One Martini backbone bead per residue (centre of mass of N, CA, C, O) as a GRO file, in nm:
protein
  266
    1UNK     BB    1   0.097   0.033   0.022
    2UNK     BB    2   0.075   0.339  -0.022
    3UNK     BB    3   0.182   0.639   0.114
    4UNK     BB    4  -0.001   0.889   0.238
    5UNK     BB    5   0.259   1.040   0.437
    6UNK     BB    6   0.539   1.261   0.395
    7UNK     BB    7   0.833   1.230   0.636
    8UNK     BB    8   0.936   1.522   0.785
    9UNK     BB    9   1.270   1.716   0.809
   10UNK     BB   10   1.434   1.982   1.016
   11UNK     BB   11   1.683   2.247   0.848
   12UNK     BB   12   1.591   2.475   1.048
   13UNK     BB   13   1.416   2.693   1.290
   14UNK     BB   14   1.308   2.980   1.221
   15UNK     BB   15   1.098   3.185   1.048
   16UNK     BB   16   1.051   2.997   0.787
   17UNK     BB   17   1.048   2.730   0.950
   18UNK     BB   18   0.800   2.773   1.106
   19UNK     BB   19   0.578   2.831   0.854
   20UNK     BB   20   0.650   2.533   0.743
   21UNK     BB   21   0.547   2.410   0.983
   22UNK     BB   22   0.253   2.494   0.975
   23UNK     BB   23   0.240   2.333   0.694
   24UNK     BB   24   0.269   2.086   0.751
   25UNK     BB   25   0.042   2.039   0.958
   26UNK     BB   26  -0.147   2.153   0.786
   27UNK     BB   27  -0.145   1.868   0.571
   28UNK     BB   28  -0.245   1.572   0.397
   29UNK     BB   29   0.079   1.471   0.310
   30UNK     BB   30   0.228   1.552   0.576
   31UNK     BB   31   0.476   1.509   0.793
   32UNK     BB   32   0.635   1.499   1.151
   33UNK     BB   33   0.986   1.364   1.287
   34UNK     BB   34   1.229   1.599   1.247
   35UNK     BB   35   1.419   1.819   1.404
   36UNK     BB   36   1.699   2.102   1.324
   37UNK     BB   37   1.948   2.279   1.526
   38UNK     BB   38   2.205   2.433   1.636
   39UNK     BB   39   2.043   2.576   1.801
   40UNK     BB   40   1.867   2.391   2.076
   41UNK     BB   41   1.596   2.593   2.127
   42UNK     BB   42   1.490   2.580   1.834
   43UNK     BB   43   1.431   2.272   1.819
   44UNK     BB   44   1.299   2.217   2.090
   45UNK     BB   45   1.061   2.401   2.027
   46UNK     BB   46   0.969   2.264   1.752
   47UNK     BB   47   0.937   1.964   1.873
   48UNK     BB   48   0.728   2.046   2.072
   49UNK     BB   49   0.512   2.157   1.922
   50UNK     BB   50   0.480   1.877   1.745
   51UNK     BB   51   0.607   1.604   1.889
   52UNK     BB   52   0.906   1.559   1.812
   53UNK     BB   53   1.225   1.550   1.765
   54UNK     BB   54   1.538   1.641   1.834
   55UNK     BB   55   1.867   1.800   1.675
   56UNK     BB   56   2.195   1.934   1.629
   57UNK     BB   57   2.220   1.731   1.408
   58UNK     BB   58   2.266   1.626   1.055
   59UNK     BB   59   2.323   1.344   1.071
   60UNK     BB   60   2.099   1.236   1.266
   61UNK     BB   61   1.864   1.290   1.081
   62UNK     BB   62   1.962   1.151   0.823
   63UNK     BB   63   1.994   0.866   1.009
   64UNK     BB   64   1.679   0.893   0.967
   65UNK     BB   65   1.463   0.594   0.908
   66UNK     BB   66   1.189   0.831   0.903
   67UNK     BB   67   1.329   1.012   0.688
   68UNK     BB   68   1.225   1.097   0.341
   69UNK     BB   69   1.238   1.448   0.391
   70UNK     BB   70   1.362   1.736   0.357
   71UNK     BB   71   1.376   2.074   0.505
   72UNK     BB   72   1.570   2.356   0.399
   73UNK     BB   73   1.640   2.666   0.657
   74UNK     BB   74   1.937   2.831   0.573
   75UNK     BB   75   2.175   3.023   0.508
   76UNK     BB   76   2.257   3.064   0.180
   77UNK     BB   77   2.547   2.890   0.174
   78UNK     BB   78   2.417   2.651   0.289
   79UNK     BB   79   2.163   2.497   0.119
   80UNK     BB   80   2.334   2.340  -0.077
   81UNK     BB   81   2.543   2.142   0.089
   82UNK     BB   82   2.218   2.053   0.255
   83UNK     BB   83   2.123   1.898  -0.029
   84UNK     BB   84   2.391   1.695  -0.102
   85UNK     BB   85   2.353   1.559   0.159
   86UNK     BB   86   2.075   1.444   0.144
   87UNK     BB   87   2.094   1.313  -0.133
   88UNK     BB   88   2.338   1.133  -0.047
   89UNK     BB   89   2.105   0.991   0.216
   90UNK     BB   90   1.820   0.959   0.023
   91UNK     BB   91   1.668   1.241   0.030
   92UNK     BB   92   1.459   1.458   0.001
   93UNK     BB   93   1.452   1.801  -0.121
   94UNK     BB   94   1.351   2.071   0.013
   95UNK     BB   95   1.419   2.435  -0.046
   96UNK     BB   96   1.517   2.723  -0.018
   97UNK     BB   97   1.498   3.062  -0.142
   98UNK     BB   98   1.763   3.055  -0.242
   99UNK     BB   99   1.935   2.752  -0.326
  100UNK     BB  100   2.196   2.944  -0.408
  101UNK     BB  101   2.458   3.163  -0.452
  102UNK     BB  102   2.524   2.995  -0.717
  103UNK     BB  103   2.506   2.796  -1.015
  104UNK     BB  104   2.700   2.600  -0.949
  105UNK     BB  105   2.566   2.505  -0.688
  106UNK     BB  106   2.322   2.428  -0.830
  107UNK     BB  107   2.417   2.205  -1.027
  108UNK     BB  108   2.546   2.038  -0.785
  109UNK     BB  109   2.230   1.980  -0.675
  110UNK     BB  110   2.109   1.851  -0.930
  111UNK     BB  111   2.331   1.635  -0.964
  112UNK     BB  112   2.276   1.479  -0.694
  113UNK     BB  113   1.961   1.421  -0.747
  114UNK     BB  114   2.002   1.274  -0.929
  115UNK     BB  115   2.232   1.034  -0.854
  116UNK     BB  116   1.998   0.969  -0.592
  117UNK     BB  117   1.728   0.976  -0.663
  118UNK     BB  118   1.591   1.241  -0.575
  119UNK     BB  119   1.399   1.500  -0.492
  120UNK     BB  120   1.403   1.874  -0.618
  121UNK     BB  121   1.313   2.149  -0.450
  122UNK     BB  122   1.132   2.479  -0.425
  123UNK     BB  123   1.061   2.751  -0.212
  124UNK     BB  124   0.826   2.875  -0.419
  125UNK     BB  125   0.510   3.064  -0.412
  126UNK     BB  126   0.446   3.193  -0.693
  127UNK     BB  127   0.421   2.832  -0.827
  128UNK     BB  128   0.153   2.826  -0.573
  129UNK     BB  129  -0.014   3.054  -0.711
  130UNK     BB  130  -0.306   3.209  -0.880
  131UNK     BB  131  -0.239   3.420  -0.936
  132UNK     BB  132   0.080   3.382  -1.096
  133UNK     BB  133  -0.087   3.152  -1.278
  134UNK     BB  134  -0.214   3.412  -1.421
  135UNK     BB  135  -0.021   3.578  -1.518
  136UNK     BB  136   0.187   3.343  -1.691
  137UNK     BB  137  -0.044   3.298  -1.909
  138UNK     BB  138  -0.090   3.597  -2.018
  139UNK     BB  139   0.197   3.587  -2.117
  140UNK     BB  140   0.199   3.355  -2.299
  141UNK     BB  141  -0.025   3.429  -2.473
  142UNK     BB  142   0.005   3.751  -2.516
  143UNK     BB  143  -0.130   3.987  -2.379
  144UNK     BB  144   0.132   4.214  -2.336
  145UNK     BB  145   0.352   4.070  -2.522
  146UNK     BB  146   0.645   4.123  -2.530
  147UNK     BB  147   0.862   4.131  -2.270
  148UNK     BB  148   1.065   4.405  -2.154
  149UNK     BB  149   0.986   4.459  -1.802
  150UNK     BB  150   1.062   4.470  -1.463
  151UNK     BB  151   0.965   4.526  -1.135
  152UNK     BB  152   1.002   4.592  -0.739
  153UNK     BB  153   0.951   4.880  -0.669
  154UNK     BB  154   0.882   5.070  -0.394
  155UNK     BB  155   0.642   5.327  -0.297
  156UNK     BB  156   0.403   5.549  -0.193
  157UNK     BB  157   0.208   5.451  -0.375
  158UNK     BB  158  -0.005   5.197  -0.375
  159UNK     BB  159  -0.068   5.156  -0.706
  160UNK     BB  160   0.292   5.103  -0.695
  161UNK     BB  161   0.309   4.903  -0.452
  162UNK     BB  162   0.447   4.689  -0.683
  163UNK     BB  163   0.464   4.485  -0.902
  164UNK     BB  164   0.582   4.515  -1.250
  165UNK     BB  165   0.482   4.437  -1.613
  166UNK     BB  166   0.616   4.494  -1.917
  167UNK     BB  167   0.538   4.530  -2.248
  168UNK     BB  168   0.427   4.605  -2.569
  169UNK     BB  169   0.091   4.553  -2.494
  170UNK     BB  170   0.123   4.602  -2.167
  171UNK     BB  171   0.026   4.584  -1.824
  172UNK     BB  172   0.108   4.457  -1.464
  173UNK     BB  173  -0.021   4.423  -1.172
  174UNK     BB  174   0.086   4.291  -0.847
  175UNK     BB  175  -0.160   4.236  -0.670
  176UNK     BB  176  -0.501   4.261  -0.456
  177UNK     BB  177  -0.572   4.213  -0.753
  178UNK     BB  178  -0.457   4.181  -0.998
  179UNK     BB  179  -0.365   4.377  -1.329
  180UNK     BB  180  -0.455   4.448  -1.651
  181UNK     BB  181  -0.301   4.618  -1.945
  182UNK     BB  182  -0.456   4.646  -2.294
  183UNK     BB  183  -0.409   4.728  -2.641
  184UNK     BB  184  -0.528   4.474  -2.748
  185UNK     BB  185  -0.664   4.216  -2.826
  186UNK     BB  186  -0.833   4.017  -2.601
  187UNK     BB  187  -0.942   3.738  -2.438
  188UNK     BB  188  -1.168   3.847  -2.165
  189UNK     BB  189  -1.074   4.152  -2.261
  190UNK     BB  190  -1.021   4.490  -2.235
  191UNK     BB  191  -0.935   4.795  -2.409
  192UNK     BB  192  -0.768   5.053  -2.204
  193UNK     BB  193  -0.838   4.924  -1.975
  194UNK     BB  194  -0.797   4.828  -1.611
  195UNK     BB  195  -0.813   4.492  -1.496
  196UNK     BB  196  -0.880   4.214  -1.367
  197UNK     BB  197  -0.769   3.904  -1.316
  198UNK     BB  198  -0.825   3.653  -1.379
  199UNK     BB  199  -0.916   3.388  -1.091
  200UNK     BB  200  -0.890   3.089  -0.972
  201UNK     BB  201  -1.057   3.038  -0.702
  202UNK     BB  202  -0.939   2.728  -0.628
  203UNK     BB  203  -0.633   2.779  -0.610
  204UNK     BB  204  -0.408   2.817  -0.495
  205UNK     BB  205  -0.242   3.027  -0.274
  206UNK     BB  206   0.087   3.026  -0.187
  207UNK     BB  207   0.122   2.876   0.083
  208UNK     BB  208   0.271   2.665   0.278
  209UNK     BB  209   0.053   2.418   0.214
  210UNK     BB  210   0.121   2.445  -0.096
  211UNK     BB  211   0.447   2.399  -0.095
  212UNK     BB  212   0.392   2.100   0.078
  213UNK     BB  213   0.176   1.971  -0.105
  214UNK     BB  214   0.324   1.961  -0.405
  215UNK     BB  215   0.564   1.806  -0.312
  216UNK     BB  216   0.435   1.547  -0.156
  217UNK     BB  217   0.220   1.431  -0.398
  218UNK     BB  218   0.489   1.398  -0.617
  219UNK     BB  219   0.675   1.192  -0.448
  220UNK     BB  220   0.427   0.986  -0.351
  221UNK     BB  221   0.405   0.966  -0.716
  222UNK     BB  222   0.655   0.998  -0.864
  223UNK     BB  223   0.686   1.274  -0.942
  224UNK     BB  224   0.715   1.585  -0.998
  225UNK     BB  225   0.743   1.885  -0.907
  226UNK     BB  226   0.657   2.201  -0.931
  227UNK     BB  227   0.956   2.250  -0.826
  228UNK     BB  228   1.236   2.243  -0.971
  229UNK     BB  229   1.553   2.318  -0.952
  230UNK     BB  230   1.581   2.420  -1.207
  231UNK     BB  231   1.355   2.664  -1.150
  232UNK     BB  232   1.571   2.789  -0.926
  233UNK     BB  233   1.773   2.853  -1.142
  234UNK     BB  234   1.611   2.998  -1.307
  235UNK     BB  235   1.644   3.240  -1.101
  236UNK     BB  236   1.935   3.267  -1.018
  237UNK     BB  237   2.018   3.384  -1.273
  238UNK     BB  238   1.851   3.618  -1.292
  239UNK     BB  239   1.994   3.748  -1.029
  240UNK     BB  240   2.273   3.750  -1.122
  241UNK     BB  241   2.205   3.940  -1.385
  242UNK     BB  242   2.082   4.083  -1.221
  243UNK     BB  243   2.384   4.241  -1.087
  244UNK     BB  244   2.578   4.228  -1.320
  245UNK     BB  245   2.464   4.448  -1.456
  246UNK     BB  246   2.478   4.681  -1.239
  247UNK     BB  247   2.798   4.663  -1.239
  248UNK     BB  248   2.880   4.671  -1.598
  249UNK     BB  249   2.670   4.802  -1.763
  250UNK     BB  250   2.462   4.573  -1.894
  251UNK     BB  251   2.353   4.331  -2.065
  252UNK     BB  252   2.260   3.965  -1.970
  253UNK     BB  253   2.243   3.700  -2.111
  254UNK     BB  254   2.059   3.396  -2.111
  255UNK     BB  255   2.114   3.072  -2.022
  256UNK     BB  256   2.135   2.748  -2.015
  257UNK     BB  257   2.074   2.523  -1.772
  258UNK     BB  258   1.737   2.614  -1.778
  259UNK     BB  259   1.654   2.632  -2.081
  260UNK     BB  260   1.620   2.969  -2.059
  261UNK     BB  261   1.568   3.282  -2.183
  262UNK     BB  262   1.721   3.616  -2.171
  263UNK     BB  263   1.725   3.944  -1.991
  264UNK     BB  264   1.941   4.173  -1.802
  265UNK     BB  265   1.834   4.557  -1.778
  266UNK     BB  266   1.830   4.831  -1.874
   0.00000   0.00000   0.00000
């Protein structure tokens, strides 16, 4: 008989491992079974509120053969290192964002998890909101024309404080609820003036209990996970590609490991 619930240990115990032990907890697929931090105290506390066993060695908790799959939020630098060595102990790895500092670090998280054969994943929460799978499908679809530029700058003003996507035919802002403005015809949409987003009801939140959900749904059925190392690896490019654009003042052309193309810069 398939295993029901994902059995789940944690590497690091702060504040954004706290909010996924929360979304753990919460989890129709997932449970907890031993958490890990250095602090004995942040461990401690998060075991205790679990009901698991806590430790301060990553090497104990890997060598828990009631851990199917271990997520990981420590330190940037620290990522990789604990994504290769988990999936070296042959668990599975769910690894918080941005899963490594340099790409090559990425390549080498990724090259681990497939030669010790075990899935690996980024919690970006993104990839599991239905805002941004509605934003994705209308620019994939050519709602905007080709994206031109993206936003991240927060303003004083409520309706600039918002993430925006720049089109050749239109712009998009990543607000609550999402909105875009089309200069083309656009099926279900008008042309020329602002409107919602439409956004499917039922989808995803984009919540911790969505990116818990979706990696162990994945690993139980031994499918792709909604977030693969890749898709990672592919947004750490981008993230490397604007410092460096920024620093060399000239644009960066994207490609290779990702599989996708693009620009960072002017």
């Amino acid at each position: 008989m398939a295993r029901q619930r994902l059995r789940l240990g944690l590497i690091g115990c702060g504040e954004i491992a706290a909010q996924t032990a929360q979304g753990i907890a919460e989890s129709a697929y997932a449970e907890h079974v031993m958490v890990m931090d250095i602090e004995e105290r942040l461990a401690q506390d998060l075991g205790e509120t679990y009901g698991v066993p806590h430790t301060t060695r990553v090497e104990e908790l890997l060598a828990n053969m009631a851990v199917d799959a271990v997520y990981i939020a420590v330190p940037h630098h620290l990522l990789a290192p604990l994504s290769i060595q988990a999936a070296q102990a042959g668990k599975h790895v769910l690894v918080e964002k941005p899963m490594a500092t340099t790409l090559a670090d990425a390549d080498a998280a990724i090259a681990a998890a497939r030669k010790a054969g075990v899935t690996l994943s980024v919690a970006l929460t993104a990839q599991v909101d239905r805002d941004c799978l509605a934003i994705r499908q209308l620019i994939v679809d050519g709602a905007i024309g080709a994206v031109d530029a993206c936003s991240a700058v927060r303003g004083q003003d409520p309706f600039e404080e918002i993430y925006r996507i720049y089109g050749d035919a239109g712009q998009i802002i990543r607000g609550s609820p999402p909105r875009i403005f089309v200069t083309n015809a656009v099926a279900g949409l008008t042309r020329g003036v602002w409107q919602d987003v439409p956004v499917a009801a039922d989808g995803p939140r984009g919540d911790r209990v969505a990116v818990v959900d979706g990696f162990a749904r994945a690993v139980l059925a031994g499918e792709p996970p909604p977030v693969r190392g890749e898709d990672g690896r592919a947004a750490l490019a981008f993230i490397t590609a604007a410092y460096q654009s920024g620093q060399e003042y000239r644009t960066i052309e994207l490609g290779g490991g990702s599989g996708r193309t693009g620009t960072a810069g002017d």
